C-alpha cells in the first residue's frame, strides 16, 4: 500500500471517529438546551399565573365583597382569573396550557384528568415536593409539563369549601353542593399544571445539529485534502 493511501486511511479513520463523537455530544447538548428553553418558558407562564392569582386575592376580592353577597362573581376566584389570563394568551399560542387541576373541584371544568390526578396524588404522598417536571406524549407531539401543588394554607378558603352549610348561598346557587367541599387546612387539593409543547424547540435543535454536522464534515474533508496536498509537496516529491 502506498504511503498516501496509508496516510489517508489513518487520517480518515481518526476523522470519522472524531466526527461521530462531536455529533453525539452536540446532539445531547442541543436536546438539553431545547428542554431547558421549554422549561424556562413554563416557569415564566407559571409565575405569571401566580401573579394574577395574588392580584385577584389582594386587589379584586376585597373590592367585590359586598357584591359577592348578592351574586357569586367568578372574577373574584383566583383560579378563574388565572385561567382567563392564560385563555387570552392561548388566542395566539393555543398550544400552551395552564390548568388548576383539582380532585374535588367546585367548578367541574377544574376536575383533574387521569394524568393530572397522578401528579396531585404525588404531591399528596410526598409533602416535601414543591415542583414536578415531566414529559408526556400528546396528539401534537411531546410536551413538557411543570406542576406545583395547590395547598390550603389560608383558613379563609374554607369558608367556601368546608361544608355546604357554611358556603355562601350565591356559590351554592351557581355550582350546587355536590362537590368542592370537605377541604382541610394544609391539605393538597390539586396542582397548578403548565404544559408546553416541545416539538418546535426539538425541531430547531435537530436543524441546528444538521447544519453543524455539515460544517464539521466539510472542515474535516478540507483538512484531509489540504494535508494530502502538503504531504505530496513537502514529503513525497522530495523523497
mmCIF file of C-alpha atoms in Angstrom:
data_model
loop_
_atom_site.group_PDB
_atom_site.id
_atom_site.type_symbol
_atom_site.label_atom_id
_atom_site.label_comp_id
_atom_site.label_asym_id
_atom_site.label_seq_id
_atom_site.Cartn_x
_atom_site.Cartn_y
_atom_site.Cartn_z
ATOM 1 C CA UNK A 1 0.000 0.000 0.000
ATOM 2 C CA UNK A 2 1.345 3.419 -0.948
ATOM 3 C CA UNK A 3 2.272 5.959 1.678
ATOM 4 C CA UNK A 4 -0.548 8.306 0.599
ATOM 5 C CA UNK A 5 -3.151 5.553 0.879
ATOM 6 C CA UNK A 6 -1.923 4.559 4.354
ATOM 7 C CA UNK A 7 -1.936 8.186 5.446
ATOM 8 C CA UNK A 8 -5.488 8.729 4.178
ATOM 9 C CA UNK A 9 -6.687 5.501 5.800
ATOM 10 C CA UNK A 10 -5.356 6.506 9.210
ATOM 11 C CA UNK A 11 -6.473 10.104 8.898
ATOM 12 C CA UNK A 12 -9.909 9.140 7.556
ATOM 13 C CA UNK A 13 -10.495 6.650 10.379
ATOM 14 C CA UNK A 14 -9.452 9.177 13.036
ATOM 15 C CA UNK A 15 -11.568 11.886 11.408
ATOM 16 C CA UNK A 16 -14.635 9.655 11.239
ATOM 17 C CA UNK A 17 -14.237 8.727 14.891
ATOM 18 C CA UNK A 18 -13.887 12.403 15.830
ATOM 19 C CA UNK A 19 -16.942 13.404 13.777
ATOM 20 C CA UNK A 20 -19.108 10.738 15.418
ATOM 21 C CA UNK A 21 -18.066 11.878 18.916
ATOM 22 C CA UNK A 22 -18.681 15.543 18.088
ATOM 23 C CA UNK A 23 -22.130 14.845 16.639
ATOM 24 C CA UNK A 24 -23.082 12.656 19.609
ATOM 25 C CA UNK A 25 -22.212 15.305 22.203
ATOM 26 C CA UNK A 26 -23.684 18.088 20.067
ATOM 27 C CA UNK A 27 -26.966 16.200 19.852
ATOM 28 C CA UNK A 28 -27.008 15.686 23.623
ATOM 29 C CA UNK A 29 -26.360 19.337 24.478
ATOM 30 C CA UNK A 30 -28.741 20.712 21.840
ATOM 31 C CA UNK A 31 -31.552 18.469 23.111
ATOM 32 C CA UNK A 32 -30.767 19.503 26.683
ATOM 33 C CA UNK A 33 -30.807 23.190 25.756
ATOM 34 C CA UNK A 34 -34.113 22.765 23.917
ATOM 35 C CA UNK A 35 -35.656 21.189 27.011
ATOM 36 C CA UNK A 36 -34.266 23.956 29.242
ATOM 37 C CA UNK A 37 -35.727 26.570 26.905
ATOM 38 C CA UNK A 38 -39.178 24.989 27.173
ATOM 39 C CA UNK A 39 -38.830 24.657 30.953
ATOM 40 C CA UNK A 40 -37.897 28.330 31.321
ATOM 41 C CA UNK A 41 -40.967 29.301 29.307
ATOM 42 C CA UNK A 42 -43.110 27.067 31.534
ATOM 43 C CA UNK A 43 -41.712 28.714 34.668
ATOM 44 C CA UNK A 44 -42.449 32.197 33.303
ATOM 45 C CA UNK A 45 -46.000 31.124 32.488
ATOM 46 C CA UNK A 46 -46.406 29.612 35.959
ATOM 47 C CA UNK A 47 -45.127 32.752 37.677
ATOM 48 C CA UNK A 48 -47.484 34.854 35.570
ATOM 49 C CA UNK A 49 -50.447 32.751 36.686
ATOM 50 C CA UNK A 50 -49.340 33.005 40.327
ATOM 51 C CA UNK A 51 -49.045 36.793 39.988
ATOM 52 C CA UNK A 52 -52.594 37.004 38.604
ATOM 53 C CA UNK A 53 -53.873 34.843 41.473
ATOM 54 C CA UNK A 54 -52.156 37.082 44.018
ATOM 55 C CA UNK A 55 -53.545 40.230 42.397
ATOM 56 C CA UNK A 56 -57.056 38.774 42.431
ATOM 57 C CA UNK A 57 -56.869 37.828 46.121
ATOM 58 C CA UNK A 58 -55.323 41.090 47.336
ATOM 59 C CA UNK A 59 -56.881 43.645 44.977
ATOM 60 C CA UNK A 60 -60.078 42.333 43.394
ATOM 61 C CA UNK A 61 -61.695 40.117 46.022
ATOM 62 C CA UNK A 62 -61.823 42.760 48.797
ATOM 63 C CA UNK A 63 -63.420 45.293 46.429
ATOM 64 C CA UNK A 64 -66.141 42.838 45.394
ATOM 65 C CA UNK A 65 -67.010 41.563 48.882
ATOM 66 C CA UNK A 66 -70.355 43.415 49.026
ATOM 67 C CA UNK A 67 -71.447 42.375 45.519
ATOM 68 C CA UNK A 68 -70.447 38.797 46.333
ATOM 69 C CA UNK A 69 -73.217 38.658 48.947
ATOM 70 C CA UNK A 70 -75.812 39.410 46.278
ATOM 71 C CA UNK A 71 -74.393 37.359 43.422
ATOM 72 C CA UNK A 72 -71.490 34.959 43.084
ATOM 73 C CA UNK A 73 -68.778 36.558 40.944
ATOM 74 C CA UNK A 74 -66.336 34.139 39.363
ATOM 75 C CA UNK A 75 -63.962 37.040 38.739
ATOM 76 C CA UNK A 76 -63.091 37.033 42.455
ATOM 77 C CA UNK A 77 -61.858 33.422 42.311
ATOM 78 C CA UNK A 78 -58.046 33.243 41.844
ATOM 79 C CA UNK A 79 -58.241 30.092 39.715
ATOM 80 C CA UNK A 80 -60.788 31.718 37.385
ATOM 81 C CA UNK A 81 -58.628 34.831 36.998
ATOM 82 C CA UNK A 82 -55.509 32.797 36.224
ATOM 83 C CA UNK A 83 -57.347 30.637 33.684
ATOM 84 C CA UNK A 84 -58.826 33.692 31.956
ATOM 85 C CA UNK A 85 -55.374 35.249 31.735
ATOM 86 C CA UNK A 86 -53.966 32.132 30.090
ATOM 87 C CA UNK A 87 -57.031 31.930 27.811
ATOM 88 C CA UNK A 88 -56.114 35.357 26.401
ATOM 89 C CA UNK A 89 -52.576 34.093 25.776
ATOM 90 C CA UNK A 90 -53.917 30.977 24.056
ATOM 91 C CA UNK A 91 -55.594 33.090 21.378
ATOM 92 C CA UNK A 92 -52.149 33.463 19.798
ATOM 93 C CA UNK A 93 -50.476 30.445 21.395
ATOM 94 C CA UNK A 94 -53.154 27.729 21.581
ATOM 95 C CA UNK A 95 -50.546 25.057 22.223
ATOM 96 C CA UNK A 96 -49.804 26.489 25.688
ATOM 97 C CA UNK A 97 -51.885 25.092 28.529
ATOM 98 C CA UNK A 98 -52.497 26.051 32.161
ATOM 99 C CA UNK A 99 -54.818 24.181 34.491
ATOM 100 C CA UNK A 100 -55.596 24.202 38.170
ATOM 101 C CA UNK A 101 -56.404 20.517 38.292
ATOM 102 C CA UNK A 102 -58.355 19.585 41.426
ATOM 103 C CA UNK A 103 -59.512 16.209 42.708
ATOM 104 C CA UNK A 104 -62.693 17.615 44.237
ATOM 105 C CA UNK A 105 -63.383 20.952 42.499
ATOM 106 C CA UNK A 106 -66.309 23.316 42.869
ATOM 107 C CA UNK A 107 -66.217 24.044 39.134
ATOM 108 C CA UNK A 108 -66.382 20.805 37.073
ATOM 109 C CA UNK A 109 -64.022 22.383 34.498
ATOM 110 C CA UNK A 110 -61.217 22.075 37.032
ATOM 111 C CA UNK A 111 -61.674 18.325 37.533
ATOM 112 C CA UNK A 112 -58.265 16.651 37.259
ATOM 113 C CA UNK A 113 -57.718 14.354 34.295
ATOM 114 C CA UNK A 114 -56.163 10.951 34.884
ATOM 115 C CA UNK A 115 -52.564 12.076 34.291
ATOM 116 C CA UNK A 116 -53.137 15.248 36.321
ATOM 117 C CA UNK A 117 -54.622 13.238 39.196
ATOM 118 C CA UNK A 118 -51.396 11.225 39.330
ATOM 119 C CA UNK A 119 -49.449 14.468 39.801
ATOM 120 C CA UNK A 120 -51.805 15.640 42.564
ATOM 121 C CA UNK A 121 -51.526 12.308 44.355
ATOM 122 C CA UNK A 122 -47.744 12.531 44.079
ATOM 123 C CA UNK A 123 -47.848 15.859 45.911
ATOM 124 C CA UNK A 124 -50.250 14.430 48.475
ATOM 125 C CA UNK A 125 -47.984 11.434 49.110
ATOM 126 C CA UNK A 126 -44.751 13.426 49.337
ATOM 127 C CA UNK A 127 -45.401 16.652 51.199
ATOM 128 C CA UNK A 128 -41.837 17.868 50.688
ATOM 129 C CA UNK A 129 -42.327 18.000 46.906
ATOM 130 C CA UNK A 130 -42.773 21.589 45.725
ATOM 131 C CA UNK A 131 -42.403 21.108 41.972
ATOM 132 C CA UNK A 132 -42.664 18.280 39.470
ATOM 133 C CA UNK A 133 -41.350 18.375 35.904
ATOM 134 C CA UNK A 134 -42.013 15.686 33.333
ATOM 135 C CA UNK A 135 -42.783 14.902 29.721
ATOM 136 C CA UNK A 136 -45.785 13.239 28.126
ATOM 137 C CA UNK A 137 -46.957 12.390 24.633
ATOM 138 C CA UNK A 138 -49.803 14.414 23.134
ATOM 139 C CA UNK A 139 -51.539 14.337 19.713
ATOM 140 C CA UNK A 140 -49.251 17.237 18.716
ATOM 141 C CA UNK A 141 -46.055 15.549 19.879
ATOM 142 C CA UNK A 142 -44.083 15.528 23.125
ATOM 143 C CA UNK A 143 -44.958 18.171 25.725
ATOM 144 C CA UNK A 144 -43.183 19.232 28.892
ATOM 145 C CA UNK A 145 -45.236 19.912 31.995
ATOM 146 C CA UNK A 146 -44.363 21.875 35.114
ATOM 147 C CA UNK A 147 -46.578 21.453 38.166
ATOM 148 C CA UNK A 148 -46.813 22.861 41.666
ATOM 149 C CA UNK A 149 -49.151 21.822 44.479
ATOM 150 C CA UNK A 150 -52.267 23.752 45.458
ATOM 151 C CA UNK A 151 -52.309 23.587 49.237
ATOM 152 C CA UNK A 152 -54.880 25.100 51.569
ATOM 153 C CA UNK A 153 -52.817 27.342 53.838
ATOM 154 C CA UNK A 154 -55.325 30.175 54.214
ATOM 155 C CA UNK A 155 -58.214 29.367 56.609
ATOM 156 C CA UNK A 156 -60.414 31.855 54.705
ATOM 157 C CA UNK A 157 -60.559 29.384 51.805
ATOM 158 C CA UNK A 158 -62.543 27.000 53.991
ATOM 159 C CA UNK A 159 -65.417 29.463 54.192
ATOM 160 C CA UNK A 160 -66.383 28.257 50.713
ATOM 161 C CA UNK A 161 -65.042 24.709 50.825
ATOM 162 C CA UNK A 162 -65.591 23.320 54.324
ATOM 163 C CA UNK A 163 -69.238 22.172 54.248
ATOM 164 C CA UNK A 164 -72.200 23.220 52.085
ATOM 165 C CA UNK A 165 -73.876 24.621 55.194
ATOM 166 C CA UNK A 166 -71.036 27.134 55.673
ATOM 167 C CA UNK A 167 -70.657 28.032 51.993
ATOM 168 C CA UNK A 168 -72.133 31.273 50.582
ATOM 169 C CA UNK A 169 -75.630 30.821 49.146
ATOM 170 C CA UNK A 170 -74.556 32.538 45.934
ATOM 171 C CA UNK A 171 -71.840 29.880 45.455
ATOM 172 C CA UNK A 172 -74.332 27.058 46.025
ATOM 173 C CA UNK A 173 -76.779 28.652 43.599
ATOM 174 C CA UNK A 174 -74.165 28.614 40.841
ATOM 175 C CA UNK A 175 -72.365 25.299 41.404
ATOM 176 C CA UNK A 176 -74.610 23.274 43.733
ATOM 177 C CA UNK A 177 -73.496 21.382 46.814
ATOM 178 C CA UNK A 178 -72.274 18.082 45.352
ATOM 179 C CA UNK A 179 -68.560 18.845 45.051
ATOM 180 C CA UNK A 180 -65.871 21.241 46.171
ATOM 181 C CA UNK A 181 -66.406 20.652 49.885
ATOM 182 C CA UNK A 182 -64.640 18.795 52.661
ATOM 183 C CA UNK A 183 -61.305 20.508 52.091
ATOM 184 C CA UNK A 184 -58.943 20.584 55.060
ATOM 185 C CA UNK A 185 -56.358 23.112 56.202
ATOM 186 C CA UNK A 186 -52.809 22.258 54.979
ATOM 187 C CA UNK A 187 -54.241 19.683 52.565
ATOM 188 C CA UNK A 188 -53.088 19.414 48.943
ATOM 189 C CA UNK A 189 -56.307 19.565 46.945
ATOM 190 C CA UNK A 190 -54.882 19.985 43.446
ATOM 191 C CA UNK A 191 -51.998 21.155 41.303
ATOM 192 C CA UNK A 192 -51.167 24.015 39.007
ATOM 193 C CA UNK A 193 -50.066 22.421 35.754
ATOM 194 C CA UNK A 194 -48.394 24.260 32.866
ATOM 195 C CA UNK A 195 -47.959 22.242 29.684
ATOM 196 C CA UNK A 196 -45.880 23.436 26.722
ATOM 197 C CA UNK A 197 -45.154 21.501 23.509
ATOM 198 C CA UNK A 198 -41.539 20.643 22.770
ATOM 199 C CA UNK A 199 -41.914 19.930 19.052
ATOM 200 C CA UNK A 200 -40.753 23.326 17.773
ATOM 201 C CA UNK A 201 -37.713 23.533 20.035
ATOM 202 C CA UNK A 202 -36.717 19.946 19.235
ATOM 203 C CA UNK A 203 -37.058 20.621 15.521
ATOM 204 C CA UNK A 204 -34.822 23.675 15.890
ATOM 205 C CA UNK A 205 -32.285 21.570 17.772
ATOM 206 C CA UNK A 206 -32.333 18.937 15.000
ATOM 207 C CA UNK A 207 -31.964 21.604 12.309
ATOM 208 C CA UNK A 208 -29.005 23.132 14.163
ATOM 209 C CA UNK A 209 -27.437 19.682 14.509
ATOM 210 C CA UNK A 210 -27.718 19.003 10.756
ATOM 211 C CA UNK A 211 -26.108 22.351 9.910
ATOM 212 C CA UNK A 212 -23.362 21.850 12.491
ATOM 213 C CA UNK A 213 -22.699 18.312 11.230
ATOM 214 C CA UNK A 214 -22.448 19.527 7.656
ATOM 215 C CA UNK A 215 -19.928 22.191 8.716
ATOM 216 C CA UNK A 216 -17.883 19.668 10.689
ATOM 217 C CA UNK A 217 -17.749 17.189 7.780
ATOM 218 C CA UNK A 218 -16.813 19.995 5.368
ATOM 219 C CA UNK A 219 -13.987 21.150 7.648
ATOM 220 C CA UNK A 220 -12.618 17.608 8.059
ATOM 221 C CA UNK A 221 -12.739 16.963 4.303
ATOM 222 C CA UNK A 222 -10.991 20.276 3.648
ATOM 223 C CA UNK A 223 -8.272 19.429 6.213
ATOM 224 C CA UNK A 224 -7.738 15.958 4.697
ATOM 225 C CA UNK A 225 -7.428 17.389 1.171
ATOM 226 C CA UNK A 226 -5.073 20.118 2.384
ATOM 227 C CA UNK A 227 -2.898 17.604 4.260
ATOM 228 C CA UNK A 228 -2.722 15.403 1.159
ATOM 229 C CA UNK A 229 -1.524 18.339 -0.918
ATOM 230 C CA UNK A 230 1.061 19.346 1.676
ATOM 231 C CA UNK A 231 2.163 15.737 2.092
ATOM 232 C CA UNK A 232 2.743 15.430 -1.634
ATOM 233 C CA UNK A 233 4.607 18.742 -1.864
ATOM 234 C CA UNK A 234 6.686 18.522 1.297
ATOM 235 C CA UNK A 235 7.307 14.775 1.750
ATOM 236 C CA UNK A 236 6.571 12.610 -1.296
ATOM 237 C CA UNK A 237 8.076 14.750 -4.073
ATOM 238 C CA UNK A 238 11.371 15.432 -2.248
ATOM 239 C CA UNK A 239 11.695 11.720 -1.411
#
